[in-house]
PDB file of C-alpha atoms in Angstrom:
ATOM      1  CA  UNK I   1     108.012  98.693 114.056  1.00 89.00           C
ATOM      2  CA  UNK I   2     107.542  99.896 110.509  1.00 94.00           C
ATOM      3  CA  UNK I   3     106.315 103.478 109.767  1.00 95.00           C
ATOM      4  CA  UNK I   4     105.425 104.947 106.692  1.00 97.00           C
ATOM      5  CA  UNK I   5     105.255 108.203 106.134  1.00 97.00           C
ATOM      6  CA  UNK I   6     104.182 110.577 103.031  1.00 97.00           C
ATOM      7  CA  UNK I   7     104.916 114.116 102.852  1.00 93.00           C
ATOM      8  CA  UNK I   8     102.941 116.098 101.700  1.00 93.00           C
ATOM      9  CA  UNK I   9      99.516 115.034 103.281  1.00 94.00           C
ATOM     10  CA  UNK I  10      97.918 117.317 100.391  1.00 96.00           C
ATOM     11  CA  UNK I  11      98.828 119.137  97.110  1.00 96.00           C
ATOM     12  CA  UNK I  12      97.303 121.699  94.947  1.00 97.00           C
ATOM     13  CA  UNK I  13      99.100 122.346  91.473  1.00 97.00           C
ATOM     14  CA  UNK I  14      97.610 123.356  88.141  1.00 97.00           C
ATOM     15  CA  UNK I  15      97.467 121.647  84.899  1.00 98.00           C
ATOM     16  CA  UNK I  16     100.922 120.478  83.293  1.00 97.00           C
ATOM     17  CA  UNK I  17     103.341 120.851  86.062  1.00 97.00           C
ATOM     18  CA  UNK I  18     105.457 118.675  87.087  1.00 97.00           C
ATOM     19  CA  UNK I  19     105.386 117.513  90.431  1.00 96.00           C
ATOM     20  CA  UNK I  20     107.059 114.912  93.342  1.00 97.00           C
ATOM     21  CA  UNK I  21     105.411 112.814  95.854  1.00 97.00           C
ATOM     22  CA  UNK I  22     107.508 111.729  98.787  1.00 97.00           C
ATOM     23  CA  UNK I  23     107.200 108.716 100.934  1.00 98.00           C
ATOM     24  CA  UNK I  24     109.696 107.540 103.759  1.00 98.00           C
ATOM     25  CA  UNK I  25     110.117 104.577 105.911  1.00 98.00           C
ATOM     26  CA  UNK I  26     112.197 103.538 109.050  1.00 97.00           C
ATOM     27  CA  UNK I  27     113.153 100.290 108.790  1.00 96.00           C
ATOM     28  CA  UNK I  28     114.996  99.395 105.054  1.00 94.00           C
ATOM     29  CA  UNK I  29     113.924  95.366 105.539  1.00 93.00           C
ATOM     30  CA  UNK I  30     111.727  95.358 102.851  1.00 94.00           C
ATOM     31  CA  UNK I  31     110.775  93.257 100.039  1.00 93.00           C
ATOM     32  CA  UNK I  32     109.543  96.223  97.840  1.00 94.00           C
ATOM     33  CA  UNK I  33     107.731  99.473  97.865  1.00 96.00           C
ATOM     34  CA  UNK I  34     104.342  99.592  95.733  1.00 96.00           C
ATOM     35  CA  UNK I  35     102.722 103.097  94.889  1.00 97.00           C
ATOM     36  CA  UNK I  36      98.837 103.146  94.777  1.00 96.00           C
ATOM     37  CA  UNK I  37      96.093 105.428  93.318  1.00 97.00           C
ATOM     38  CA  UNK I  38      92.726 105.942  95.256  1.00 95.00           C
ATOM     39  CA  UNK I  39      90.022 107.486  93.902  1.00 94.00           C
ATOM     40  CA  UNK I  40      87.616 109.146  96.409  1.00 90.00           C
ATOM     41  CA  UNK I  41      85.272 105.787  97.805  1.00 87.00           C
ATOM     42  CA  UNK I  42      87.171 103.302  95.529  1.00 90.00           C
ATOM     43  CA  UNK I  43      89.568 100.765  95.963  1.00 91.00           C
ATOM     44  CA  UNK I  44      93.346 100.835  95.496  1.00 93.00           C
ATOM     45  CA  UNK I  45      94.992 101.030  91.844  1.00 93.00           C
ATOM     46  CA  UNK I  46      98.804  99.446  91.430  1.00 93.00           C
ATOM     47  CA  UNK I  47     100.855 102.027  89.985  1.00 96.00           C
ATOM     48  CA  UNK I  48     104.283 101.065  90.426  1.00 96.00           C
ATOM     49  CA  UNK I  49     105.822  98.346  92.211  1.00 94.00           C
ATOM     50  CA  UNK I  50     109.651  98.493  92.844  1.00 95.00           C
ATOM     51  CA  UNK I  51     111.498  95.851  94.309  1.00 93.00           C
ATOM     52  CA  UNK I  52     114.411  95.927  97.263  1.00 93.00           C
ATOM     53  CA  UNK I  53     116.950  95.474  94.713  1.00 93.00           C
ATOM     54  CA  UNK I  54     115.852  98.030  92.239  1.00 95.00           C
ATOM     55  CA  UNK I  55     116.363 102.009  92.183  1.00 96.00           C
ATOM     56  CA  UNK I  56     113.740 103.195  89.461  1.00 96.00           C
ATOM     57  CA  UNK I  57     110.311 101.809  87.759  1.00 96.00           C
ATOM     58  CA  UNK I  58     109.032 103.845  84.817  1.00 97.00           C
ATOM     59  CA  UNK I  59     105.374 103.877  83.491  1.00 96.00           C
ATOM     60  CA  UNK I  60     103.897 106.884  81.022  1.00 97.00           C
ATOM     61  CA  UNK I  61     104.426 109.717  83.052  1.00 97.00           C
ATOM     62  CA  UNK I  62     105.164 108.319  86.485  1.00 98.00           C
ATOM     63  CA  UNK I  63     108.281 107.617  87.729  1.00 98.00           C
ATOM     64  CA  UNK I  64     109.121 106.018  91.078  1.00 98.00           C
ATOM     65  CA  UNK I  65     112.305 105.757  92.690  1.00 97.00           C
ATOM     66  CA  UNK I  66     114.203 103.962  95.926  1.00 98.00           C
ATOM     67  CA  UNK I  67     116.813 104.594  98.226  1.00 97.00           C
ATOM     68  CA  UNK I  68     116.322 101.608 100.351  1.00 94.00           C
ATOM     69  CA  UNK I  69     119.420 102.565 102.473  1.00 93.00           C
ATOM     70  CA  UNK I  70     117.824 105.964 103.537  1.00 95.00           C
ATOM     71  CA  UNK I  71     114.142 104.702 103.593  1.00 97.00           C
ATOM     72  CA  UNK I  72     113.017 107.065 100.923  1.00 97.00           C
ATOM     73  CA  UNK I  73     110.328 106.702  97.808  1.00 98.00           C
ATOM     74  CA  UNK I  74     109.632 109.113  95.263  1.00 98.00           C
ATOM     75  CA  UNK I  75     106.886 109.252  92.626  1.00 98.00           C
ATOM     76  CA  UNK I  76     107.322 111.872  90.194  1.00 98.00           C
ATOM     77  CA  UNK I  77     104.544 112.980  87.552  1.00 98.00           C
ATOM     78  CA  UNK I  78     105.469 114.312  84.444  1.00 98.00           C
ATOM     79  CA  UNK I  79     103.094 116.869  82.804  1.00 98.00           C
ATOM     80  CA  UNK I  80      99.621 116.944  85.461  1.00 97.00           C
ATOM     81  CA  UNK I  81      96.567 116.071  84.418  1.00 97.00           C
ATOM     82  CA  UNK I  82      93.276 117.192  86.141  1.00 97.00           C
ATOM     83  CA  UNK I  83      92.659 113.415  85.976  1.00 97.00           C
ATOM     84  CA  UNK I  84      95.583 112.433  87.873  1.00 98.00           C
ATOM     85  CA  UNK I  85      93.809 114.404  91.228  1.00 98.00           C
ATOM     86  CA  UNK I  86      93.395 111.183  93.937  1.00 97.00           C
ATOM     87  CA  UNK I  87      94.764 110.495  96.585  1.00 96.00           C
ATOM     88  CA  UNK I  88      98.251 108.773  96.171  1.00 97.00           C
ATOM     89  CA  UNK I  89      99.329 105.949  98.614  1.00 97.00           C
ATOM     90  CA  UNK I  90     102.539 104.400  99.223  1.00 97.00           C
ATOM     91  CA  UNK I  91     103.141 100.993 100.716  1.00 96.00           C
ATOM     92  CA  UNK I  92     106.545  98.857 101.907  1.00 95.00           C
ATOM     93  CA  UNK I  93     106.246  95.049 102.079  1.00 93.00           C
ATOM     94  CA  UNK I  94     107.727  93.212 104.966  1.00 90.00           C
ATOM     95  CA  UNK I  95     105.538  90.063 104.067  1.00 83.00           C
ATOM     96  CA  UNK I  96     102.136  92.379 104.596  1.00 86.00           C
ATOM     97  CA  UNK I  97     101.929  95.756 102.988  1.00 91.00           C
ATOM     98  CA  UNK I  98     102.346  98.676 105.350  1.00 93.00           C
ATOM     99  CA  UNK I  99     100.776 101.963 104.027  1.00 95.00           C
ATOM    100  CA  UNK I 100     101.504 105.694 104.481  1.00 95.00           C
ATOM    101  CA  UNK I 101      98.475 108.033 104.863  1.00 94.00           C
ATOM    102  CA  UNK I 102      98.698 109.592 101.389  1.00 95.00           C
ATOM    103  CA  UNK I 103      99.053 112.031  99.754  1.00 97.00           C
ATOM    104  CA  UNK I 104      95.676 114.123  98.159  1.00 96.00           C
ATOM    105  CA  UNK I 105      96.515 115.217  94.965  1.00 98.00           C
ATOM    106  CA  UNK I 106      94.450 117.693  93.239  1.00 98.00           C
ATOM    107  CA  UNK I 107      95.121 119.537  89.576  1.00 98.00           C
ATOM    108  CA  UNK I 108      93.595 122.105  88.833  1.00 97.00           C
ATOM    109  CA  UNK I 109      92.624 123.124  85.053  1.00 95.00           C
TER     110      UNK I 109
ATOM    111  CA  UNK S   1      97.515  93.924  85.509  1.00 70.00           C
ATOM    112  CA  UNK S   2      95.224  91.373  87.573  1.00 85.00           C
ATOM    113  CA  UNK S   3      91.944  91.460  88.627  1.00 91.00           C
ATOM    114  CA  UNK S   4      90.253  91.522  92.098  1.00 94.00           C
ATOM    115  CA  UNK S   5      86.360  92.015  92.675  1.00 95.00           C
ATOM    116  CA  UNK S   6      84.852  92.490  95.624  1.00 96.00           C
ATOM    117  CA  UNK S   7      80.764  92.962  96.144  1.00 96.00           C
ATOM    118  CA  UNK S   8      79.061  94.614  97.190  1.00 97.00           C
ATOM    119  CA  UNK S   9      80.359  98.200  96.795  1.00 96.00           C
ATOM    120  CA  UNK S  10      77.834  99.264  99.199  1.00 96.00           C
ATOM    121  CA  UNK S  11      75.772  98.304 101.811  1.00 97.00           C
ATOM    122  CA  UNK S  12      73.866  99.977 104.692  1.00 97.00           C
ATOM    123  CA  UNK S  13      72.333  97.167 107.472  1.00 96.00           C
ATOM    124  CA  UNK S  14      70.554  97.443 110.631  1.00 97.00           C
ATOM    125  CA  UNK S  15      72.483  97.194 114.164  1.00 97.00           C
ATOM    126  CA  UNK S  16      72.357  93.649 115.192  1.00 97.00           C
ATOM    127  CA  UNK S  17      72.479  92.131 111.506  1.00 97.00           C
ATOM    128  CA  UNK S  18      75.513  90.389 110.026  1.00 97.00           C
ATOM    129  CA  UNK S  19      77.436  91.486 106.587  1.00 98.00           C
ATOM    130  CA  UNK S  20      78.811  89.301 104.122  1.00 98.00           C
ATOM    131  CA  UNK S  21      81.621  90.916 101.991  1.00 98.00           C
ATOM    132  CA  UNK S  22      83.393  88.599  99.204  1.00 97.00           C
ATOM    133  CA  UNK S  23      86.490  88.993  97.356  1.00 96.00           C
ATOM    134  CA  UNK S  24      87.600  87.330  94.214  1.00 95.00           C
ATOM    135  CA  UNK S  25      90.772  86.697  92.101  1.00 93.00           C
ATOM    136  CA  UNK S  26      89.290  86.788  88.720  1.00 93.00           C
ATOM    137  CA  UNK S  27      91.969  85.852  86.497  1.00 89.00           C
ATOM    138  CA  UNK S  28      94.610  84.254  88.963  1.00 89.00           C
ATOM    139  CA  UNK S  29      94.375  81.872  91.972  1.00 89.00           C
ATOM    140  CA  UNK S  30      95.013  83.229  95.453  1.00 88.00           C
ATOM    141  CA  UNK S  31      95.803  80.767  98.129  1.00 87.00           C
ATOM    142  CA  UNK S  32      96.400  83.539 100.408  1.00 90.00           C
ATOM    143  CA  UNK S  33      93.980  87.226 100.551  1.00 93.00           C
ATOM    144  CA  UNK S  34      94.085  90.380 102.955  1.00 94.00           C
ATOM    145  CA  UNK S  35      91.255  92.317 104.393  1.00 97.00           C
ATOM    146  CA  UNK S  36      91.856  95.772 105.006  1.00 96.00           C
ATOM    147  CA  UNK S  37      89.852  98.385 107.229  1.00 96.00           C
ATOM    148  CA  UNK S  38      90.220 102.486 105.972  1.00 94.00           C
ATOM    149  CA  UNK S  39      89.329 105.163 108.166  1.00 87.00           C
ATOM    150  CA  UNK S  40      88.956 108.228 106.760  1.00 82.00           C
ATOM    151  CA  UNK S  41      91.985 110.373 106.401  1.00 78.00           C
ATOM    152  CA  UNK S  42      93.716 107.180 107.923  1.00 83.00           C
ATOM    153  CA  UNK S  43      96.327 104.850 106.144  1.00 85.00           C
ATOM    154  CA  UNK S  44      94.645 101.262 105.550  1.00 92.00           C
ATOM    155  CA  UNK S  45      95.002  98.649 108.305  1.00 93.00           C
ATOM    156  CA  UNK S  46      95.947  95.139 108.216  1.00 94.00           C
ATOM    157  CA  UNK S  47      92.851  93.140 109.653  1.00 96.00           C
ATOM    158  CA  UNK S  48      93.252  89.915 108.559  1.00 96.00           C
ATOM    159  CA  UNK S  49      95.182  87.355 106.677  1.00 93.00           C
ATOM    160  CA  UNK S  50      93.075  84.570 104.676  1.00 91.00           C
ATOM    161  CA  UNK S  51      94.641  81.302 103.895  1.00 87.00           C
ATOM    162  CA  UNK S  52      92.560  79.035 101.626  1.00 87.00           C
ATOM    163  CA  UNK S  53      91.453  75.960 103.163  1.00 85.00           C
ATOM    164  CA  UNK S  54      92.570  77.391 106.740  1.00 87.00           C
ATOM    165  CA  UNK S  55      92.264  79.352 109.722  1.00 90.00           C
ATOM    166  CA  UNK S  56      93.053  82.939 109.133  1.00 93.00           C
ATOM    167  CA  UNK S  57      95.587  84.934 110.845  1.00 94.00           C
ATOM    168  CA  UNK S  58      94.163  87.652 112.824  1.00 96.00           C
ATOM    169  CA  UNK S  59      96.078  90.938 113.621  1.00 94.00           C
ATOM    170  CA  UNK S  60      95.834  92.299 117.225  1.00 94.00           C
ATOM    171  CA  UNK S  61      93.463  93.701 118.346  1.00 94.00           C
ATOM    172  CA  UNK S  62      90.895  92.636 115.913  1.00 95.00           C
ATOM    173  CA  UNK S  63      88.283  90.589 117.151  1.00 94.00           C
ATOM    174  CA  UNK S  64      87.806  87.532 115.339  1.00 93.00           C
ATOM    175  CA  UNK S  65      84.587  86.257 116.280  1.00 95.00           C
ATOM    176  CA  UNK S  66      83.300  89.281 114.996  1.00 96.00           C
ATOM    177  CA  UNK S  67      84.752  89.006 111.702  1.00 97.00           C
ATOM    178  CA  UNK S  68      84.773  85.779 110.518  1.00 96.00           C
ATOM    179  CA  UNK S  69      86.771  84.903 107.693  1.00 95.00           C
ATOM    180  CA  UNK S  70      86.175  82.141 105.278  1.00 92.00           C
ATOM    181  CA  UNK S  71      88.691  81.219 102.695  1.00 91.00           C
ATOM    182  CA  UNK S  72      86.782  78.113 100.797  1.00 83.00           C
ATOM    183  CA  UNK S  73      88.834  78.315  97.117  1.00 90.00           C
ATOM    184  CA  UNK S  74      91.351  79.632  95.095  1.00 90.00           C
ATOM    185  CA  UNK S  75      89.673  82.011  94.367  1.00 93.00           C
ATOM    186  CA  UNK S  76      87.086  83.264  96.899  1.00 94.00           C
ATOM    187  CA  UNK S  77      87.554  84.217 100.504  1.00 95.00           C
ATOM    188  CA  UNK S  78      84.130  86.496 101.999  1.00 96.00           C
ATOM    189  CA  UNK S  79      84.637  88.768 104.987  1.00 97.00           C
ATOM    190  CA  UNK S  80      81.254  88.137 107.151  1.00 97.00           C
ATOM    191  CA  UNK S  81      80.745  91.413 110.017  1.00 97.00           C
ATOM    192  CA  UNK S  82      78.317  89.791 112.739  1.00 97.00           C
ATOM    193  CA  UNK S  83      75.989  91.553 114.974  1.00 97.00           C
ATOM    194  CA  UNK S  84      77.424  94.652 113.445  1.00 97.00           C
ATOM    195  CA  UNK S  85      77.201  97.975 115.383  1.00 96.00           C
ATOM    196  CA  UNK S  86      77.800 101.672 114.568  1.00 96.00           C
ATOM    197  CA  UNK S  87      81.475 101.666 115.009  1.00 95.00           C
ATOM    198  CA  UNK S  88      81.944  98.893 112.699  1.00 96.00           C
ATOM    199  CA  UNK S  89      80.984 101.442 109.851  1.00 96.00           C
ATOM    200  CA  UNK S  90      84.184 101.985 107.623  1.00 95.00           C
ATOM    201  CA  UNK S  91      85.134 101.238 104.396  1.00 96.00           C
ATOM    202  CA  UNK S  92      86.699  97.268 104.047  1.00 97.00           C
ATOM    203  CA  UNK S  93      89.278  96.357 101.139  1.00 97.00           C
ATOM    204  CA  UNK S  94      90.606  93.016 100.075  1.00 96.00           C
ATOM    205  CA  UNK S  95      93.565  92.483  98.362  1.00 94.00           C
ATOM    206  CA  UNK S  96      95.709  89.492  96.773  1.00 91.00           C
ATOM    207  CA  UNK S  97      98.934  89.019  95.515  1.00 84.00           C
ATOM    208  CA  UNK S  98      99.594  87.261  92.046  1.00 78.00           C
ATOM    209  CA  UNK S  99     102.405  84.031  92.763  1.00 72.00           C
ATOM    210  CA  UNK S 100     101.402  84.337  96.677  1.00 64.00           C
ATOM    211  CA  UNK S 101     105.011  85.624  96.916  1.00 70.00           C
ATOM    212  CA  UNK S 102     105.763  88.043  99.501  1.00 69.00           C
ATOM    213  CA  UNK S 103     107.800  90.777  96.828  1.00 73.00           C
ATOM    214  CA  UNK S 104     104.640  90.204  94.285  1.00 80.00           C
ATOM    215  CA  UNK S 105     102.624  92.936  93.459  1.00 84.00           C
ATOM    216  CA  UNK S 106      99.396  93.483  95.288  1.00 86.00           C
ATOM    217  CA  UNK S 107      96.005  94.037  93.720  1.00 91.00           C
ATOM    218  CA  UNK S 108      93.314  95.599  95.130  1.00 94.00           C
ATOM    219  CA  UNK S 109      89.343  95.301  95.365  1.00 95.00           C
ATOM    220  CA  UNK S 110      87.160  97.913  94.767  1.00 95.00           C
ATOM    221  CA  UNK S 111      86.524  98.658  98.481  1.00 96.00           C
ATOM    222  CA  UNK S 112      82.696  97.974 100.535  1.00 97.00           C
ATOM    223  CA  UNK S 113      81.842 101.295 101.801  1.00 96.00           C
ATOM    224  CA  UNK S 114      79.723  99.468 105.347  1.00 97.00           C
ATOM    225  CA  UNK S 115      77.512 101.829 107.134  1.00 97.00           C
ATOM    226  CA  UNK S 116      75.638 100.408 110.306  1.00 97.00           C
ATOM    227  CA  UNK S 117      73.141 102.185 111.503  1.00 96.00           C
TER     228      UNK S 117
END
């Protein structure tokens, strides 16, 4: 059975840092890995979606990477905004989407 | 990137009393939709798959004569709660996939934030 897993469950940074999101899962079957955004009470924003055959996806400050072999995700974000604080989700497709718990992201001015 | 709406955002109803929740593919035909329950501080969870102009495809453990799923177009598929009780409160997300591919990206409804009380 799939599980998803994103470390950390929360993170406090201030403005302009740089900063890495993790996300790991067991079973390396997957179609692709998609990163969300969730604002508190709101649905689910696409970020990123990389496929099983491809190692990086780039857009504005967020990059997202994949080691399908070792079941690992990354989302890196480039220069924090206090508008980039929600909670980030990742998610492997094996036909349905499997989620992680997320990660709460706050930045701090 | 495409659009899915889902209404209403929120809605409070009396124990006993059904809920209606619909989700739409604005700008792209969906022959296939997901609902989605979120607890809090919980990853989302697979209720439901909706296949237009069939049955849908229940996940176990979730009861489907109390959520009934109707998938009547493209476009449309509406999440009805019936004789709702407390424990049904949560918040309910519907998503669709542009191509109905399975490596397609996913979009994502707004969310219904259901409180039963």
């Amino acid at each position: 059975k799939q599980e998803v897993t994103q470390i950390p469950a929360a993170l406090s940074v201030p403005e302009g840092e740089n900063l890495v999101l993790n996300c790991s899962f067991t079973d390396s079957a997957i179609y692709n890995l998609q990163w969300f955004r969730q604002d508190p009470g709101k649905g689910l924003t696409s970020l990123l979606l990389i496929q099983s055959s491809q190692r990086e996806q780039t857009s504005g400050r967020l990059n997202a990477s994949l080691d399908k072999s070792s079941g690992r995700s990354t989302l890196y974000i480039a220069a924090s905004q206090p508008g980039d604080s929600a909670t980030y989700l990742c998610a492997v497709s094996q036909g349905n989407l499997i989620f992680g718990k997320g990660t709460k992201l706050s930045v701090k001015p | 990137g495409a659009v899915v709406s889902q209404h209403p955002s929120r809605v409070i109803c009396k124990s006993g009393t059904s809920v209606k929740i619909e989700c739409r593919s604005l700008d792209f035909q969906a022959t296939t939709m997901f609902w989605y329950r979120q607890f809090p501080k919980q990853s989302l969870m697979l209720m439901a798959t909706s296949n237009e102009g069939s049955k849908a495809t229940y996940e176990q453990g979730v009861e489907k004569d109390k959520f009934l799923i109707n998938h009547a177009s493209l476009t449309l598929s509406t999440l009805t709660v019936t004789s709702a009780h407390p424990e049904d409160s949560s918040f309910y997300i519907c998503s669709a996939r542009v191509g109905d591919e399975v490596g397609t990206e996913a979009f994502f409804g707004q969310g219904t934030r259901l409180t039963v009380v």
